[in-house]
């Protein structure tokens, strides 16, 4: 592997602390070159289907938290989701992500299992499936893996326990979330996690510790993004949301992608819609900073507005077909290529598992 270096915490903090624009450009270029050396100038699609917004959790920053009674709750029926998955397959997306609020309800768990089995019948199982359905017990993760899911994204949001406490009610546990990541890895999933970047109280040292955590846990995929406020949440009500603060969060989000690429080298890293919420070219800039995954929103428009984890979420009115064309153009404009029809698995996972 090229450029494989073990970076110290101090080196990671130094990279994340850069402010000067020439130094920042050097950082992004270095990360980009590492992406080219390890993965190539290739971008993989994950069509994201936000299948429901019912959530048992009450995270203080999230627009669809249990206590937000302004939310119109929904769960799409099986037919609608299968239609979305078929559309992704015929459009050659290669992979989908099924995401929803967290529910351990047995009926919901079984519903997902049945859905997965149906989706695996599309094109003889050619569609790759990532799940992002929160903390579950081992039996549930196992049932979903056996039904056809092979990647799982579960963000820890922060690895600093006291910050985790500031973001969540007492009943939520960082330890539990990390335990879930371990179970997912043990079961054979490609494991993804990520953090929220630039929320009040978080320091550059915290973010450096997050990247060290990704490395120590041998994480395969990173899905992280800058904090974007939702004002109908306890966390979002009183926070500074000025353009200056948003600019800082965007820059920190890009630096985190770049430094994660430099330190972790061969993992999949998503360029998030939260970057785009802070800047119209946020997703392109994420790719140029080292990301290689993009997740076009496929959720039927009827409920997109009901899945607002944060405010100013982009792509609310995008037609899925136009969005595909626009993203391909955007990727080509920065000199990269969208790979259609492939799962785009994490190279780190393949190496870790000795898969050729
Ligand atoms: S962040 Fe996830 S688990 Fe927390 S309230 Fe929002 S949807 Fe639920």
PDB file of C-alpha atoms in Angstrom, residues 89-241:
ATOM      1  CA  UNK A  89     -31.260  -1.359 -10.216  1.00  0.00           C
ATOM      2  CA  UNK A  90     -32.513  -0.344 -13.664  1.00  0.00           C
ATOM      3  CA  UNK A  91     -30.566   2.908 -13.398  1.00  0.00           C
ATOM      4  CA  UNK A  92     -27.420   0.867 -12.695  1.00  0.00           C
ATOM      5  CA  UNK A  93     -26.810   2.394  -9.285  1.00  0.00           C
ATOM      6  CA  UNK A  94     -25.055  -0.720  -7.996  1.00  0.00           C
ATOM      7  CA  UNK A  95     -26.024  -0.160  -4.362  1.00  0.00           C
ATOM      8  CA  UNK A  96     -28.699   1.259  -2.131  1.00  0.00           C
ATOM      9  CA  UNK A  97     -28.805   2.451   1.471  1.00  0.00           C
ATOM     10  CA  UNK A  98     -31.888   1.807   3.575  1.00  0.00           C
ATOM     11  CA  UNK A  99     -32.061   4.353   6.353  1.00  0.00           C
ATOM     12  CA  UNK A 100     -34.686   5.138   8.983  1.00  0.00           C
ATOM     13  CA  UNK A 101     -35.185   6.203  12.559  1.00  0.00           C
ATOM     14  CA  UNK A 102     -34.344   3.531  15.111  1.00  0.00           C
ATOM     15  CA  UNK A 103     -36.935   0.961  16.119  1.00  0.00           C
ATOM     16  CA  UNK A 104     -36.398  -2.364  17.853  1.00  0.00           C
ATOM     17  CA  UNK A 105     -40.065  -3.248  17.562  1.00  0.00           C
ATOM     18  CA  UNK A 106     -40.317  -6.888  16.456  1.00  0.00           C
ATOM     19  CA  UNK A 107     -42.826  -6.106  13.706  1.00  0.00           C
ATOM     20  CA  UNK A 108     -40.498  -3.472  12.292  1.00  0.00           C
ATOM     21  CA  UNK A 109     -37.472  -5.767  12.511  1.00  0.00           C
ATOM     22  CA  UNK A 110     -39.378  -8.507  10.671  1.00  0.00           C
ATOM     23  CA  UNK A 111     -40.633  -5.994   8.112  1.00  0.00           C
ATOM     24  CA  UNK A 112     -37.024  -5.053   7.292  1.00  0.00           C
ATOM     25  CA  UNK A 113     -36.013  -8.728   7.051  1.00  0.00           C
ATOM     26  CA  UNK A 114     -38.801  -9.409   4.557  1.00  0.00           C
ATOM     27  CA  UNK A 115     -37.930  -6.267   2.602  1.00  0.00           C
ATOM     28  CA  UNK A 116     -34.302  -7.344   2.313  1.00  0.00           C
ATOM     29  CA  UNK A 117     -35.278 -10.748   0.995  1.00  0.00           C
ATOM     30  CA  UNK A 118     -37.481  -9.099  -1.645  1.00  0.00           C
ATOM     31  CA  UNK A 119     -34.783  -6.616  -2.648  1.00  0.00           C
ATOM     32  CA  UNK A 120     -32.273  -9.451  -3.038  1.00  0.00           C
ATOM     33  CA  UNK A 121     -34.549 -10.996  -5.656  1.00  0.00           C
ATOM     34  CA  UNK A 122     -34.143  -7.919  -7.867  1.00  0.00           C
ATOM     35  CA  UNK A 123     -31.643  -8.718 -10.644  1.00  0.00           C
ATOM     36  CA  UNK A 124     -30.545 -11.923  -8.894  1.00  0.00           C
ATOM     37  CA  UNK A 125     -29.089 -10.116  -5.919  1.00  0.00           C
ATOM     38  CA  UNK A 126     -27.016  -7.687  -7.940  1.00  0.00           C
ATOM     39  CA  UNK A 127     -27.974  -4.681  -5.841  1.00  0.00           C
ATOM     40  CA  UNK A 128     -25.600  -4.057  -2.921  1.00  0.00           C
ATOM     41  CA  UNK A 129     -27.351  -3.120   0.342  1.00  0.00           C
ATOM     42  CA  UNK A 130     -26.120  -0.883   3.133  1.00  0.00           C
ATOM     43  CA  UNK A 131     -28.300  -0.503   6.219  1.00  0.00           C
ATOM     44  CA  UNK A 132     -28.414   2.495   8.515  1.00  0.00           C
ATOM     45  CA  UNK A 133     -31.096   1.508  11.004  1.00  0.00           C
ATOM     46  CA  UNK A 134     -29.469   2.212  14.336  1.00  0.00           C
ATOM     47  CA  UNK A 135     -28.647   0.078  17.342  1.00  0.00           C
ATOM     48  CA  UNK A 136     -30.123  -3.416  17.291  1.00  0.00           C
ATOM     49  CA  UNK A 137     -29.394  -6.695  19.065  1.00  0.00           C
ATOM     50  CA  UNK A 138     -27.133  -9.367  17.598  1.00  0.00           C
ATOM     51  CA  UNK A 139     -30.029 -11.582  16.443  1.00  0.00           C
ATOM     52  CA  UNK A 140     -31.502  -8.732  14.432  1.00  0.00           C
ATOM     53  CA  UNK A 141     -28.191  -7.825  12.805  1.00  0.00           C
ATOM     54  CA  UNK A 142     -27.685 -11.515  12.013  1.00  0.00           C
ATOM     55  CA  UNK A 143     -31.184 -11.884  10.493  1.00  0.00           C
ATOM     56  CA  UNK A 144     -30.639  -8.817   8.308  1.00  0.00           C
ATOM     57  CA  UNK A 145     -27.197 -10.021   7.223  1.00  0.00           C
ATOM     58  CA  UNK A 146     -28.605 -13.429   6.328  1.00  0.00           C
ATOM     59  CA  UNK A 147     -31.420 -11.727   4.417  1.00  0.00           C
ATOM     60  CA  UNK A 148     -28.901  -9.940   2.181  1.00  0.00           C
ATOM     61  CA  UNK A 149     -27.515  -6.763   3.776  1.00  0.00           C
ATOM     62  CA  UNK A 150     -23.728  -6.641   3.749  1.00  0.00           C
ATOM     63  CA  UNK A 151     -22.771  -3.140   4.887  1.00  0.00           C
ATOM     64  CA  UNK A 152     -23.944  -1.256   7.973  1.00  0.00           C
ATOM     65  CA  UNK A 153     -23.480   2.375   8.922  1.00  0.00           C
ATOM     66  CA  UNK A 154     -23.867   3.301  12.587  1.00  0.00           C
ATOM     67  CA  UNK A 155     -22.498   6.697  13.501  1.00  0.00           C
ATOM     68  CA  UNK A 156     -21.124   7.182  17.003  1.00  0.00           C
ATOM     69  CA  UNK A 157     -21.373  10.998  16.529  1.00  0.00           C
ATOM     70  CA  UNK A 158     -18.434  11.528  18.906  1.00  0.00           C
ATOM     71  CA  UNK A 159     -16.033   9.258  20.756  1.00  0.00           C
ATOM     72  CA  UNK A 160     -15.769  11.658  23.703  1.00  0.00           C
ATOM     73  CA  UNK A 161     -18.126  10.307  26.335  1.00  0.00           C
ATOM     74  CA  UNK A 162     -18.891  13.649  27.961  1.00  0.00           C
ATOM     75  CA  UNK A 163     -19.681  15.207  24.565  1.00  0.00           C
ATOM     76  CA  UNK A 164     -21.850  12.187  23.785  1.00  0.00           C
ATOM     77  CA  UNK A 165     -23.701  12.952  27.029  1.00  0.00           C
ATOM     78  CA  UNK A 166     -24.226  16.556  25.917  1.00  0.00           C
ATOM     79  CA  UNK A 167     -25.803  15.354  22.655  1.00  0.00           C
ATOM     80  CA  UNK A 168     -28.031  12.613  24.056  1.00  0.00           C
ATOM     81  CA  UNK A 169     -30.370  11.803  26.947  1.00  0.00           C
ATOM     82  CA  UNK A 170     -29.065   9.570  29.748  1.00  0.00           C
ATOM     83  CA  UNK A 171     -30.671   6.445  28.288  1.00  0.00           C
ATOM     84  CA  UNK A 172     -28.434   6.606  25.169  1.00  0.00           C
ATOM     85  CA  UNK A 173     -25.020   5.052  25.502  1.00  0.00           C
ATOM     86  CA  UNK A 174     -21.786   5.442  23.562  1.00  0.00           C
ATOM     87  CA  UNK A 175     -20.595   2.148  24.992  1.00  0.00           C
ATOM     88  CA  UNK A 176     -23.672   0.395  23.597  1.00  0.00           C
ATOM     89  CA  UNK A 177     -23.128   1.939  20.186  1.00  0.00           C
ATOM     90  CA  UNK A 178     -19.491   0.804  20.090  1.00  0.00           C
ATOM     91  CA  UNK A 179     -20.620  -2.669  21.157  1.00  0.00           C
ATOM     92  CA  UNK A 180     -22.968  -2.710  18.154  1.00  0.00           C
ATOM     93  CA  UNK A 181     -20.053  -1.845  15.835  1.00  0.00           C
ATOM     94  CA  UNK A 182     -18.100  -4.789  17.263  1.00  0.00           C
ATOM     95  CA  UNK A 183     -21.042  -7.148  16.725  1.00  0.00           C
ATOM     96  CA  UNK A 184     -21.502  -5.955  13.140  1.00  0.00           C
ATOM     97  CA  UNK A 185     -17.822  -6.592  12.415  1.00  0.00           C
ATOM     98  CA  UNK A 186     -17.979 -10.031  14.000  1.00  0.00           C
ATOM     99  CA  UNK A 187     -20.991 -10.958  11.856  1.00  0.00           C
ATOM    100  CA  UNK A 188     -19.132 -10.123   8.648  1.00  0.00           C
ATOM    101  CA  UNK A 189     -20.622  -6.757   7.717  1.00  0.00           C
ATOM    102  CA  UNK A 190     -18.516  -4.012   6.191  1.00  0.00           C
ATOM    103  CA  UNK A 191     -18.698  -1.625   9.096  1.00  0.00           C
ATOM    104  CA  UNK A 192     -19.184   2.093   8.781  1.00  0.00           C
ATOM    105  CA  UNK A 193     -19.304   4.799  11.383  1.00  0.00           C
ATOM    106  CA  UNK A 194     -18.833   8.528  11.606  1.00  0.00           C
ATOM    107  CA  UNK A 195     -19.129  11.627  13.689  1.00  0.00           C
ATOM    108  CA  UNK A 196     -20.804  14.986  13.706  1.00  0.00           C
ATOM    109  CA  UNK A 197     -18.270  17.730  13.026  1.00  0.00           C
ATOM    110  CA  UNK A 198     -18.103  21.213  14.486  1.00  0.00           C
ATOM    111  CA  UNK A 199     -20.822  21.145  17.103  1.00  0.00           C
ATOM    112  CA  UNK A 200     -20.399  23.395  20.147  1.00  0.00           C
ATOM    113  CA  UNK A 201     -18.026  22.071  22.788  1.00  0.00           C
ATOM    114  CA  UNK A 202     -16.104  19.812  20.399  1.00  0.00           C
ATOM    115  CA  UNK A 203     -12.375  20.479  20.028  1.00  0.00           C
ATOM    116  CA  UNK A 204      -9.867  19.590  17.325  1.00  0.00           C
ATOM    117  CA  UNK A 205      -8.383  17.093  19.779  1.00  0.00           C
ATOM    118  CA  UNK A 206     -11.789  15.373  20.022  1.00  0.00           C
ATOM    119  CA  UNK A 207     -11.896  15.062  16.234  1.00  0.00           C
ATOM    120  CA  UNK A 208      -8.345  13.695  16.186  1.00  0.00           C
ATOM    121  CA  UNK A 209      -9.417  11.090  18.738  1.00  0.00           C
ATOM    122  CA  UNK A 210     -12.371  10.211  16.477  1.00  0.00           C
ATOM    123  CA  UNK A 211     -10.024   9.500  13.567  1.00  0.00           C
ATOM    124  CA  UNK A 212      -7.749   7.434  15.821  1.00  0.00           C
ATOM    125  CA  UNK A 213     -10.864   5.490  16.908  1.00  0.00           C
ATOM    126  CA  UNK A 214     -11.747   4.759  13.248  1.00  0.00           C
ATOM    127  CA  UNK A 215      -8.242   3.397  12.753  1.00  0.00           C
ATOM    128  CA  UNK A 216      -8.115   1.355  15.933  1.00  0.00           C
ATOM    129  CA  UNK A 217     -11.525  -0.168  15.174  1.00  0.00           C
ATOM    130  CA  UNK A 218     -10.435  -1.046  11.628  1.00  0.00           C
ATOM    131  CA  UNK A 219     -13.503   0.740  10.263  1.00  0.00           C
ATOM    132  CA  UNK A 220     -14.266   0.110   6.562  1.00  0.00           C
ATOM    133  CA  UNK A 221     -16.490   3.062   5.722  1.00  0.00           C
ATOM    134  CA  UNK A 222     -16.849   6.595   7.025  1.00  0.00           C
ATOM    135  CA  UNK A 223     -20.081   8.589   6.862  1.00  0.00           C
ATOM    136  CA  UNK A 224     -19.601  11.903   8.640  1.00  0.00           C
ATOM    137  CA  UNK A 225     -20.633  15.470   8.111  1.00  0.00           C
ATOM    138  CA  UNK A 226     -20.663  18.928   9.623  1.00  0.00           C
ATOM    139  CA  UNK A 227     -23.242  19.714  12.270  1.00  0.00           C
ATOM    140  CA  UNK A 228     -26.201  21.509  10.714  1.00  0.00           C
ATOM    141  CA  UNK A 229     -28.780  22.943  13.070  1.00  0.00           C
ATOM    142  CA  UNK A 230     -32.433  21.956  13.371  1.00  0.00           C
ATOM    143  CA  UNK A 231     -34.243  24.635  15.369  1.00  0.00           C
ATOM    144  CA  UNK A 232     -37.013  22.305  16.618  1.00  0.00           C
ATOM    145  CA  UNK A 233     -34.476  20.495  18.798  1.00  0.00           C
ATOM    146  CA  UNK A 234     -33.076  21.281  22.244  1.00  0.00           C
ATOM    147  CA  UNK A 235     -29.556  21.519  20.818  1.00  0.00           C
ATOM    148  CA  UNK A 236     -30.472  23.709  17.884  1.00  0.00           C
ATOM    149  CA  UNK A 237     -32.499  26.365  19.640  1.00  0.00           C
ATOM    150  CA  UNK A 238     -29.883  28.635  21.059  1.00  0.00           C
ATOM    151  CA  UNK A 239     -26.837  28.052  18.898  1.00  0.00           C
ATOM    152  CA  UNK A 240     -25.012  30.546  16.748  1.00  0.00           C
ATOM    153  CA  UNK A 241     -25.939  29.762  13.152  1.00  0.00           C
TER     154      UNK A 241
END
